Amino acid sequence: MTRKRYVTLILILGSLTALGPFSIDMYLPGFTAIAKYLHTSTDKVALSLSSYFIGISAGQLLYGPLLDRYGRKRPLYFGLGLYIIASIGCFFSNSLEMLIAMRFFQAIGSCAATVAAMAMVRDLFPVEENAKVFSLLILVLGASPMLAPTIGSYITAAFEWQVIFLILTIIAVLILLAVVFLLPESYQPDPSYSLKPLPILRNFLHVLKNPQFLTYSLCGAFAFAGLFAYVSSSSIVFIEVFKVSQKGFGWIFAGLSVGFIGSSQVNSILMKKYKSEQLVNASLIWLVFISAIFLIGAFNNWFGIGGTIAMIFGVLCGVGISYPNTAALSLAPFTKNAGAASALMGAFQMAIGSLASVGITLITSHSALPMAGVMAAAGVVALLTLLIGKRFIKHKVEASADAGVIAH
């Protein structure tokens, strides 16, 4: 493979993986403007984020079998086409209900991009190159939450909020054109692959019966819910509570993303000395500790904007360490059913994350208390899941040193 070809493939696959994060983060600065336009509250607008997370949860399980049956590109065409139509629907939304529905279908479409990109890395590159390629894609994913809210804040300040979805539509069209003309089909359709519910369910049940997978995928998903709590309520906390400008919010969001991105990169260094199991234990204890301080402080109004940023940064650092290690330990027992395990792990993350987002809307408080409360609850449940689940793991399979480059 020539260097030009290599770079082209990385850019296309990176764009596919970044489509989902951009779709989540770019419209966050527009929550207040959307609420005003639709004559509702920002808490209700946050339900459109929850519906997106629910759509991703469903899509994770939908596209795995389709990619194995029909090849990589045909399901990808369908998903990107659905995403474009739904994005146009978001642009024309004149009610909260319509926006929530369109965001759900937008998420279903974006799942094709994420799942196909992960599968095509394994198809297009030698096994010994996969870790390097995944690490490059993670850098793209890490840059997405830093760039998207900042771009969204400037767009919202200069134009109407609908322009955000117009730009997402244009991005998706460009990615679709790149897929059609520059991305090769990496996996030939397999007509023998059954799409009947029973064989698919059997594969999923086989994965769920593994205690190591169930323990680490669930505790990892609950820990990851802290990130969802932050994403779904960050605009409310900083723009409405602390009266930060939309542009200022974009920069704060980008800065806080360094906590998650940086700690996940530090994890690769830590793994040279510590095992994934040790890092999961330590990171979850840290999550419970820092989120408890955040909750107590938010309840007693101890923190201003600086203290709140510091607490969130601490939580995101804990998530950044726990996430790659729980992912690695979840997938370590599998070779044959690694695809099903990967899909289920992603579904758990998104489903529990969507519950965390909904939980934010159920706590009525004009402060950082809802965010802190959900973060603390998620951290405690994650640690309890780990402590209880480890009792049922009789033969633990160690994760490899590539844990730092496993992504969903």
PDB file of C-alpha atoms in Angstrom, residues 144-260:
ATOM      1  CA  SER A 144     -13.819  15.751  17.751  1.00  0.00           C
ATOM      2  CA  PRO A 145     -15.138  16.824  21.193  1.00  0.00           C
ATOM      3  CA  MET A 146     -12.508  19.564  21.251  1.00  0.00           C
ATOM      4  CA  LEU A 147     -13.427  21.017  17.858  1.00  0.00           C
ATOM      5  CA  ALA A 148     -17.159  20.350  17.495  1.00  0.00           C
ATOM      6  CA  PRO A 149     -18.535  22.436  20.404  1.00  0.00           C
ATOM      7  CA  THR A 150     -16.203  25.314  19.564  1.00  0.00           C
ATOM      8  CA  ILE A 151     -17.349  25.267  15.939  1.00  0.00           C
ATOM      9  CA  GLY A 152     -20.963  24.930  17.085  1.00  0.00           C
ATOM     10  CA  SER A 153     -20.649  27.876  19.461  1.00  0.00           C
ATOM     11  CA  TYR A 154     -19.357  30.157  16.711  1.00  0.00           C
ATOM     12  CA  ILE A 155     -22.065  28.995  14.303  1.00  0.00           C
ATOM     13  CA  THR A 156     -24.798  29.555  16.899  1.00  0.00           C
ATOM     14  CA  ALA A 157     -23.438  33.008  17.699  1.00  0.00           C
ATOM     15  CA  ALA A 158     -23.328  34.038  14.029  1.00  0.00           C
ATOM     16  CA  PHE A 159     -26.354  32.213  12.576  1.00  0.00           C
ATOM     17  CA  GLU A 160     -29.537  30.392  13.558  1.00  0.00           C
ATOM     18  CA  TRP A 161     -29.141  27.020  15.301  1.00  0.00           C
ATOM     19  CA  GLN A 162     -30.517  25.208  12.231  1.00  0.00           C
ATOM     20  CA  VAL A 163     -27.269  25.984  10.360  1.00  0.00           C
ATOM     21  CA  ILE A 164     -25.504  23.421  12.572  1.00  0.00           C
ATOM     22  CA  PHE A 165     -27.609  20.627  11.047  1.00  0.00           C
ATOM     23  CA  LEU A 166     -27.093  22.053   7.553  1.00  0.00           C
ATOM     24  CA  ILE A 167     -23.338  21.782   8.054  1.00  0.00           C
ATOM     25  CA  LEU A 168     -23.678  18.226   9.426  1.00  0.00           C
ATOM     26  CA  THR A 169     -25.654  17.360   6.286  1.00  0.00           C
ATOM     27  CA  ILE A 170     -22.909  18.752   4.041  1.00  0.00           C
ATOM     28  CA  ILE A 171     -20.237  16.849   6.012  1.00  0.00           C
ATOM     29  CA  ALA A 172     -22.184  13.597   5.609  1.00  0.00           C
ATOM     30  CA  VAL A 173     -22.610  14.157   1.858  1.00  0.00           C
ATOM     31  CA  LEU A 174     -18.860  14.706   1.456  1.00  0.00           C
ATOM     32  CA  ILE A 175     -18.095  11.560   3.465  1.00  0.00           C
ATOM     33  CA  LEU A 176     -20.576   9.576   1.358  1.00  0.00           C
ATOM     34  CA  LEU A 177     -18.888  10.756  -1.854  1.00  0.00           C
ATOM     35  CA  ALA A 178     -15.494   9.748  -0.440  1.00  0.00           C
ATOM     36  CA  VAL A 179     -16.846   6.307   0.483  1.00  0.00           C
ATOM     37  CA  VAL A 180     -18.349   5.785  -2.968  1.00  0.00           C
ATOM     38  CA  PHE A 181     -15.310   6.842  -4.999  1.00  0.00           C
ATOM     39  CA  LEU A 182     -12.253   6.324  -2.755  1.00  0.00           C
ATOM     40  CA  LEU A 183     -13.029   3.561  -0.260  1.00  0.00           C
ATOM     41  CA  PRO A 184     -12.736  -0.027  -1.544  1.00  0.00           C
ATOM     42  CA  GLU A 185     -15.131  -2.798  -0.601  1.00  0.00           C
ATOM     43  CA  SER A 186     -13.124  -4.693   2.001  1.00  0.00           C
ATOM     44  CA  TYR A 187     -15.398  -7.665   2.653  1.00  0.00           C
ATOM     45  CA  GLN A 188     -17.360  -9.655   0.123  1.00  0.00           C
ATOM     46  CA  PRO A 189     -21.025 -10.354   0.949  1.00  0.00           C
ATOM     47  CA  ASP A 190     -21.626 -13.710   2.629  1.00  0.00           C
ATOM     48  CA  PRO A 191     -25.049 -15.138   1.661  1.00  0.00           C
ATOM     49  CA  SER A 192     -24.562 -17.997   4.138  1.00  0.00           C
ATOM     50  CA  TYR A 193     -24.577 -15.599   7.070  1.00  0.00           C
ATOM     51  CA  SER A 194     -27.983 -15.930   8.693  1.00  0.00           C
ATOM     52  CA  LEU A 195     -30.001 -12.836   9.548  1.00  0.00           C
ATOM     53  CA  LYS A 196     -32.670 -14.882  11.275  1.00  0.00           C
ATOM     54  CA  PRO A 197     -33.290 -13.732  14.845  1.00  0.00           C
ATOM     55  CA  LEU A 198     -32.522 -17.063  16.510  1.00  0.00           C
ATOM     56  CA  PRO A 199     -28.886 -17.531  15.290  1.00  0.00           C
ATOM     57  CA  ILE A 200     -28.130 -13.871  16.020  1.00  0.00           C
ATOM     58  CA  LEU A 201     -29.602 -14.164  19.500  1.00  0.00           C
ATOM     59  CA  ARG A 202     -27.598 -17.332  20.166  1.00  0.00           C
ATOM     60  CA  ASN A 203     -24.360 -15.492  19.451  1.00  0.00           C
ATOM     61  CA  PHE A 204     -25.331 -12.625  21.734  1.00  0.00           C
ATOM     62  CA  LEU A 205     -26.421 -14.992  24.520  1.00  0.00           C
ATOM     63  CA  HIS A 206     -23.126 -16.874  24.280  1.00  0.00           C
ATOM     64  CA  VAL A 207     -21.311 -13.596  24.900  1.00  0.00           C
ATOM     65  CA  LEU A 208     -23.588 -12.551  27.760  1.00  0.00           C
ATOM     66  CA  LYS A 209     -22.976 -15.850  29.568  1.00  0.00           C
ATOM     67  CA  ASN A 210     -19.295 -14.988  29.951  1.00  0.00           C
ATOM     68  CA  PRO A 211     -18.900 -13.485  33.470  1.00  0.00           C
ATOM     69  CA  GLN A 212     -15.759 -11.542  32.562  1.00  0.00           C
ATOM     70  CA  PHE A 213     -17.489  -9.833  29.652  1.00  0.00           C
ATOM     71  CA  LEU A 214     -20.612  -9.053  31.659  1.00  0.00           C
ATOM     72  CA  THR A 215     -18.678  -7.667  34.634  1.00  0.00           C
ATOM     73  CA  TYR A 216     -16.272  -5.402  32.799  1.00  0.00           C
ATOM     74  CA  SER A 217     -18.647  -4.278  30.052  1.00  0.00           C
ATOM     75  CA  LEU A 218     -21.267  -3.236  32.614  1.00  0.00           C
ATOM     76  CA  CYS A 219     -18.919  -1.552  35.074  1.00  0.00           C
ATOM     77  CA  GLY A 220     -17.241   0.183  32.129  1.00  0.00           C
ATOM     78  CA  ALA A 221     -20.600   1.335  30.802  1.00  0.00           C
ATOM     79  CA  PHE A 222     -21.636   2.763  34.179  1.00  0.00           C
ATOM     80  CA  ALA A 223     -18.298   4.570  34.511  1.00  0.00           C
ATOM     81  CA  PHE A 224     -18.689   5.903  30.964  1.00  0.00           C
ATOM     82  CA  ALA A 225     -22.124   7.237  31.946  1.00  0.00           C
ATOM     83  CA  GLY A 226     -20.289   9.987  33.832  1.00  0.00           C
ATOM     84  CA  LEU A 227     -19.114  11.313  30.472  1.00  0.00           C
ATOM     85  CA  PHE A 228     -22.684  11.211  29.142  1.00  0.00           C
ATOM     86  CA  ALA A 229     -23.898  13.126  32.215  1.00  0.00           C
ATOM     87  CA  TYR A 230     -21.328  15.803  31.501  1.00  0.00           C
ATOM     88  CA  VAL A 231     -22.111  16.043  27.781  1.00  0.00           C
ATOM     89  CA  SER A 232     -25.887  16.233  28.261  1.00  0.00           C
ATOM     90  CA  SER A 233     -25.840  18.924  30.972  1.00  0.00           C
ATOM     91  CA  SER A 234     -22.655  20.901  30.300  1.00  0.00           C
ATOM     92  CA  SER A 235     -24.373  23.621  28.277  1.00  0.00           C
ATOM     93  CA  ILE A 236     -26.992  24.092  30.999  1.00  0.00           C
ATOM     94  CA  VAL A 237     -24.384  24.323  33.769  1.00  0.00           C
ATOM     95  CA  PHE A 238     -22.004  26.703  32.027  1.00  0.00           C
ATOM     96  CA  ILE A 239     -24.301  28.817  29.849  1.00  0.00           C
ATOM     97  CA  GLU A 240     -27.361  29.084  32.109  1.00  0.00           C
ATOM     98  CA  VAL A 241     -25.947  28.680  35.612  1.00  0.00           C
ATOM     99  CA  PHE A 242     -22.567  30.372  35.236  1.00  0.00           C
ATOM    100  CA  LYS A 243     -23.657  32.704  32.395  1.00  0.00           C
ATOM    101  CA  VAL A 244     -20.768  31.778  30.113  1.00  0.00           C
ATOM    102  CA  SER A 245     -21.054  32.973  26.516  1.00  0.00           C
ATOM    103  CA  GLN A 246     -21.609  30.432  23.756  1.00  0.00           C
ATOM    104  CA  LYS A 247     -18.065  30.948  22.498  1.00  0.00           C
ATOM    105  CA  GLY A 248     -16.704  30.667  26.023  1.00  0.00           C
ATOM    106  CA  PHE A 249     -18.593  27.419  26.504  1.00  0.00           C
ATOM    107  CA  GLY A 250     -16.993  26.001  23.376  1.00  0.00           C
ATOM    108  CA  TRP A 251     -13.522  26.700  24.758  1.00  0.00           C
ATOM    109  CA  ILE A 252     -14.375  25.261  28.187  1.00  0.00           C
ATOM    110  CA  PHE A 253     -15.753  22.103  26.565  1.00  0.00           C
ATOM    111  CA  ALA A 254     -12.618  21.775  24.440  1.00  0.00           C
ATOM    112  CA  GLY A 255     -10.372  22.256  27.464  1.00  0.00           C
ATOM    113  CA  LEU A 256     -12.207  19.681  29.559  1.00  0.00           C
ATOM    114  CA  SER A 257     -11.919  17.166  26.734  1.00  0.00           C
ATOM    115  CA  VAL A 258      -8.183  17.172  27.397  1.00  0.00           C
ATOM    116  CA  GLY A 259      -8.932  15.339  30.659  1.00  0.00           C
ATOM    117  CA  PHE A 260     -10.508  12.397  28.839  1.00  0.00           C
TER     118      PHE A 260
END
